[in-house]
GROMACS .gro file of C-alpha atoms in nm:
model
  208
    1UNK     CA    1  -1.326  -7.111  -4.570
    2UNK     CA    2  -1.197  -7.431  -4.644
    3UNK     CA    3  -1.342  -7.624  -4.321
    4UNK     CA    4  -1.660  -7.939  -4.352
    5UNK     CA    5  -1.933  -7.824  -4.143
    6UNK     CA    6  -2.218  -8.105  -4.060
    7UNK     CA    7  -2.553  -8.058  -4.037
    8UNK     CA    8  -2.744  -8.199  -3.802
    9UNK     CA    9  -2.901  -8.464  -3.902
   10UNK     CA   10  -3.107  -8.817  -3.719
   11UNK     CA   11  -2.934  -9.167  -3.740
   12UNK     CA   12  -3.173  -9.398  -3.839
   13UNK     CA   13  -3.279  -9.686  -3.577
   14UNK     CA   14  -3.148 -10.069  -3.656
   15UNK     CA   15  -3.472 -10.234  -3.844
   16UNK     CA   16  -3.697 -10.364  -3.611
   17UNK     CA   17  -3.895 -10.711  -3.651
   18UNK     CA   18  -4.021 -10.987  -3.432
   19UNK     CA   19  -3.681 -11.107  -3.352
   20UNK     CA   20  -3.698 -11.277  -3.006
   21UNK     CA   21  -4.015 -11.487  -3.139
   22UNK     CA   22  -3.876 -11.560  -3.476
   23UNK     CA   23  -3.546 -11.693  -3.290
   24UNK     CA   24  -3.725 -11.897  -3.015
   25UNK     CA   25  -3.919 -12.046  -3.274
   26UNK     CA   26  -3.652 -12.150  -3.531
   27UNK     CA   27  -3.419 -12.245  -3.247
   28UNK     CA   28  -3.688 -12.491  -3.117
   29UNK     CA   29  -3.767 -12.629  -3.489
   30UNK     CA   30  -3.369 -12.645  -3.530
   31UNK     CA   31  -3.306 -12.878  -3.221
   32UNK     CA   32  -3.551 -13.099  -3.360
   33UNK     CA   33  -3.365 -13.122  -3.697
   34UNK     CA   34  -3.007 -13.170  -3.490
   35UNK     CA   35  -3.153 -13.487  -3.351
   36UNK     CA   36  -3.365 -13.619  -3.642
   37UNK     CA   37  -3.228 -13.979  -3.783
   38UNK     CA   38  -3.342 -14.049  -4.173
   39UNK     CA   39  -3.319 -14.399  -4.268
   40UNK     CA   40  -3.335 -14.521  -4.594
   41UNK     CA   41  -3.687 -14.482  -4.709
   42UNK     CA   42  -3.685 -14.138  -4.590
   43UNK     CA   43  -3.400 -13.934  -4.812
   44UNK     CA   44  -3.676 -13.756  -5.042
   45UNK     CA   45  -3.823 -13.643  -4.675
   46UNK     CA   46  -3.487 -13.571  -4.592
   47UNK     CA   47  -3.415 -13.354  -4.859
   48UNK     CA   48  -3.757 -13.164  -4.893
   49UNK     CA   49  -3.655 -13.084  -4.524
   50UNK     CA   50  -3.277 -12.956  -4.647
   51UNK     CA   51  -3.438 -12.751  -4.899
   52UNK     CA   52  -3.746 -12.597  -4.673
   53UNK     CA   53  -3.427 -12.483  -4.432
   54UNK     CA   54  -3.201 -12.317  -4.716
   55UNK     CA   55  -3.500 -12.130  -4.842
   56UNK     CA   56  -3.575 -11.965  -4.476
   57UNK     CA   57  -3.203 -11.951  -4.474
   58UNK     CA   58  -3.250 -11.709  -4.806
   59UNK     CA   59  -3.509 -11.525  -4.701
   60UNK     CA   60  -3.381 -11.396  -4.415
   61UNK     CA   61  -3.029 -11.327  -4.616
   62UNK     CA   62  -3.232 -11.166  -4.875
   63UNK     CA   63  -3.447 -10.939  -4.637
   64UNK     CA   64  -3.099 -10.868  -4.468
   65UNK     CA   65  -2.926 -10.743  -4.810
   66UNK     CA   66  -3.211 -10.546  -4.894
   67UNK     CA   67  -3.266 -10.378  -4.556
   68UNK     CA   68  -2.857 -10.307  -4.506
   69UNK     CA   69  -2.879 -10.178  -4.872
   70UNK     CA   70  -3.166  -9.925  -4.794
   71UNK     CA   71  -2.981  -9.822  -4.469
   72UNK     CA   72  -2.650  -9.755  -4.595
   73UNK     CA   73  -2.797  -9.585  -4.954
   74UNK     CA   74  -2.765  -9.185  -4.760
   75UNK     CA   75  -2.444  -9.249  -4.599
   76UNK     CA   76  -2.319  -9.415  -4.948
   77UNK     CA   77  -2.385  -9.073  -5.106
   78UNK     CA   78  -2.221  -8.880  -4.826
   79UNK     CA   79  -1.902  -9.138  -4.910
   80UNK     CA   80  -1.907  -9.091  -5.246
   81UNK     CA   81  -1.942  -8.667  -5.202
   82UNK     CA   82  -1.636  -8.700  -4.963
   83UNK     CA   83  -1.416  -8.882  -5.176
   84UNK     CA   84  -1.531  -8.655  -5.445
   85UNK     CA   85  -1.359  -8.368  -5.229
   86UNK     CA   86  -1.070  -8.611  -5.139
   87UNK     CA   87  -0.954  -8.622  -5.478
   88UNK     CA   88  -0.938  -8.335  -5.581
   89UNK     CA   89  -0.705  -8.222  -5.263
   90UNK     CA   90  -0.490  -8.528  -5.361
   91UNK     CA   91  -0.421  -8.334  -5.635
   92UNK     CA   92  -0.165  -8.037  -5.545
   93UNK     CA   93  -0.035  -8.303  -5.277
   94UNK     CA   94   0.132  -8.507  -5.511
   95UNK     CA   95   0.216  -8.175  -5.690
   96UNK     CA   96   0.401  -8.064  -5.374
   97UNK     CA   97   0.512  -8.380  -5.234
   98UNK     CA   98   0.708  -8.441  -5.534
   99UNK     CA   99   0.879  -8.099  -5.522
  100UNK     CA  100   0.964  -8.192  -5.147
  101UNK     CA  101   1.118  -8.503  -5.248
  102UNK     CA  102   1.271  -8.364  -5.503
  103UNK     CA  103   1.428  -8.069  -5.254
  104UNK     CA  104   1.502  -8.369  -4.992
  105UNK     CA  105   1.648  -8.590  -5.210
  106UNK     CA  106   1.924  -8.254  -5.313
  107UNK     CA  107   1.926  -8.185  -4.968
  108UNK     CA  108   2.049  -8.557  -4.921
  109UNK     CA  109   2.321  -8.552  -5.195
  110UNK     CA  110   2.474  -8.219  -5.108
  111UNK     CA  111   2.518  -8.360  -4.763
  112UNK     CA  112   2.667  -8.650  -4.912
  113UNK     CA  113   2.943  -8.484  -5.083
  114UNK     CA  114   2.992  -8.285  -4.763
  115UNK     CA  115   3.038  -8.652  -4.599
  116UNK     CA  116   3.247  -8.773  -4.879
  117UNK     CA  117   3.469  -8.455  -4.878
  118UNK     CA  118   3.559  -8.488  -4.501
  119UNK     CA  119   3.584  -8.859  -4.558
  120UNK     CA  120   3.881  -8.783  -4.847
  121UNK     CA  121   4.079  -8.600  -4.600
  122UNK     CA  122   4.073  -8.801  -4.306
  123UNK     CA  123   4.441  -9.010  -4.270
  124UNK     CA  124   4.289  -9.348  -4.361
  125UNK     CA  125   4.487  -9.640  -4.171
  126UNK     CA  126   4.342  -9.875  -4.463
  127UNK     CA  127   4.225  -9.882  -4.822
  128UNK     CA  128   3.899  -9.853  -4.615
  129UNK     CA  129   3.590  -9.717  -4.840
  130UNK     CA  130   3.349  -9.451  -4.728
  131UNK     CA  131   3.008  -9.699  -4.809
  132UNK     CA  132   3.212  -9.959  -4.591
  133UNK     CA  133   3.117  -9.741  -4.274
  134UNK     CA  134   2.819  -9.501  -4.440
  135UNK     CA  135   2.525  -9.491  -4.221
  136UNK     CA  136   2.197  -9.434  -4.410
  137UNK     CA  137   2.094  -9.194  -4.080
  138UNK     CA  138   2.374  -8.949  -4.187
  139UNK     CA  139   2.141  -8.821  -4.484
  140UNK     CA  140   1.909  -8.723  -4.271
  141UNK     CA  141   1.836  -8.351  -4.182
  142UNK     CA  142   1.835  -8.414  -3.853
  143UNK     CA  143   2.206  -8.529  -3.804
  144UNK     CA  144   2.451  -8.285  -3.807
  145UNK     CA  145   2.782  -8.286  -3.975
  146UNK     CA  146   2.984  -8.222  -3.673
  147UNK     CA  147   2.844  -8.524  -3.499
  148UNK     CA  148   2.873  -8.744  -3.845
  149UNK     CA  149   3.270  -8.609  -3.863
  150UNK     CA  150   3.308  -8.747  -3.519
  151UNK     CA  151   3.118  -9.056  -3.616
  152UNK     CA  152   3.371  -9.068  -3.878
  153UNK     CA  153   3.674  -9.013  -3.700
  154UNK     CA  154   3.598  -9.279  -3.368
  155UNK     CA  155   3.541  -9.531  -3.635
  156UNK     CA  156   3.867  -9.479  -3.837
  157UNK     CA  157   4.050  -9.478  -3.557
  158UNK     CA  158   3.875  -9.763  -3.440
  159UNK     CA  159   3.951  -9.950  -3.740
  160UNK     CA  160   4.327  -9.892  -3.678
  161UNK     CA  161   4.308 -10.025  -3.353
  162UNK     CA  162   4.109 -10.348  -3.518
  163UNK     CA  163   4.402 -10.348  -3.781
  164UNK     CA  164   4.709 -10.298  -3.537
  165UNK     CA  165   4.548 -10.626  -3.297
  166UNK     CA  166   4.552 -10.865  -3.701
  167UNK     CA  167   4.873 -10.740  -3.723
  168UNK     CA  168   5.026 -10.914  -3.414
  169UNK     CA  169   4.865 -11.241  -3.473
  170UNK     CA  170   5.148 -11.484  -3.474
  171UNK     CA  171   5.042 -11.645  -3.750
  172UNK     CA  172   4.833 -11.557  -4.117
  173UNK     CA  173   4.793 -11.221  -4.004
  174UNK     CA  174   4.793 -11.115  -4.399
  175UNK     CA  175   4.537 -11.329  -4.464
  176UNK     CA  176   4.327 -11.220  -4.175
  177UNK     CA  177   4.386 -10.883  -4.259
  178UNK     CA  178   4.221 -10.928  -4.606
  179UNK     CA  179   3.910 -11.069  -4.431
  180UNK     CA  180   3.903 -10.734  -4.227
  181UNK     CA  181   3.919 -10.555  -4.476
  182UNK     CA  182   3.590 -10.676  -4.669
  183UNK     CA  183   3.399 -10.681  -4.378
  184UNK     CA  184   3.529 -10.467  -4.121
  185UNK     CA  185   3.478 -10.739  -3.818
  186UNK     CA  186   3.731 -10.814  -3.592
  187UNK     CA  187   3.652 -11.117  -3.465
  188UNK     CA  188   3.568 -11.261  -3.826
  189UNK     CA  189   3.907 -11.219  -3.935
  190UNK     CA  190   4.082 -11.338  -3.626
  191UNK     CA  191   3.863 -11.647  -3.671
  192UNK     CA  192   3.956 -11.666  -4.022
  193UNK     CA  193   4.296 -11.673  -3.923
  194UNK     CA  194   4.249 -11.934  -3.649
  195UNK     CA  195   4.079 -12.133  -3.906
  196UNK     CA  196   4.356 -12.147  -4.120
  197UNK     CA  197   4.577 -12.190  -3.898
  198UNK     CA  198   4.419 -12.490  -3.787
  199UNK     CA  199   4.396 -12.654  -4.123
  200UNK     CA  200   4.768 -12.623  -4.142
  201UNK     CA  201   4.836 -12.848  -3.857
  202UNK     CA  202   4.588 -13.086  -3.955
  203UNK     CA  203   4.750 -13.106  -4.313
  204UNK     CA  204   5.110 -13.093  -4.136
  205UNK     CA  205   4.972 -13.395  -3.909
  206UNK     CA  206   4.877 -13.579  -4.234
  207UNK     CA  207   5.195 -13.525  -4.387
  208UNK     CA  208   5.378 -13.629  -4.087
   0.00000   0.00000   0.00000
């Protein structure tokens, strides 16, 4: 049976030492240090003192790497014995998740052709193409054709109803109708055509 059973087993206890007096008495040597003013004569004193501090500084560090080293050495090998296992069941996962991608991704264009096939017999009111209006979602499993058909068929129609407002504008309605038809926003192309029709009565004004 393919299931991890534990035994039971003891966490170890943090390391103990003498922290509280060890603290109380470096924390009392250290405020002395924070106030301490060198002047000239007294750099070499100054330094010897710098260098005393760094190496209680290391040994502390050092006892602290050896001591978290120790401590972590069993649970390291239970890591290592897991990831061992781990690897080996990443193994027929990738063998399988590539045949499901592989089965999703026919899934995806067989349901794209179905899309595509609708989309060629629907009464276009434009040169309008089917990626203009795609949404990614459609290729999903979970959408179904009848609602992507009616997806479809609101946005042709709404496209007409875009296309039949361009068409009335009194002026460079081809022109705005050409900027509709790249982007399929209405109120881009009736500013396109505002915008040209403003730079003809600036240019008319000139000329005048």
């Amino acid at each position: 049976m393919m299931e991890l059973k534990m035994t039971p087993f003891t966490v170890p206890e943090a390391p103990s030492f003498n922290y509280a007096e060890l603290k109380t008495a470096i924390a009392e040597k250290a405020a002395l240090y924070e106030t301490v003013v060198y002047n000239d004569d007294q750099v070499k004193a100054a330094k010897e003192d710098r260098a005393s501090l760094n190496r209680l500084k290391k040994a502390l560090n050092d006892e602290r790497i050896r001591q978290e080293r120790d401590y972590n050495r069993p649970f390291a090998q239970f890591k290592a014995q897991i990831n061992e296992i781990i690897a080996i069941i990443d193994k027929p996962i990738a063998v399988i998740d590539r045949q499901v991608k592989e089965f999703e991704e026919q899934q995806r264009a067989a349901k794209y052709e179905q899309i595509e096939e609708f989309f060629g017999g629907c009464q276009l009111p434009a040169p309008v193409k089917l990626l203009q209006i795609m949404d990614s979602r459609w290729l999903n499993a979970s959408v179904s054709m009848k609602s992507i058909q009616e997806a479809i068929t609101a946005r042709l129609e709404q496209i007409g109803s875009d296309l039949e407002v361009i068409r009335q504008l009194p002026e460079y309605a081809f022109e705005a109708e050409q900027t509709y038809l790249t982007g399929l926003d209405l109120a881009q192309a009736v500013k396109e055509a505002h915008r040209l029709q403003e730079m003809a009565e600036r240019k008319a004004a000139r000329q005048a």
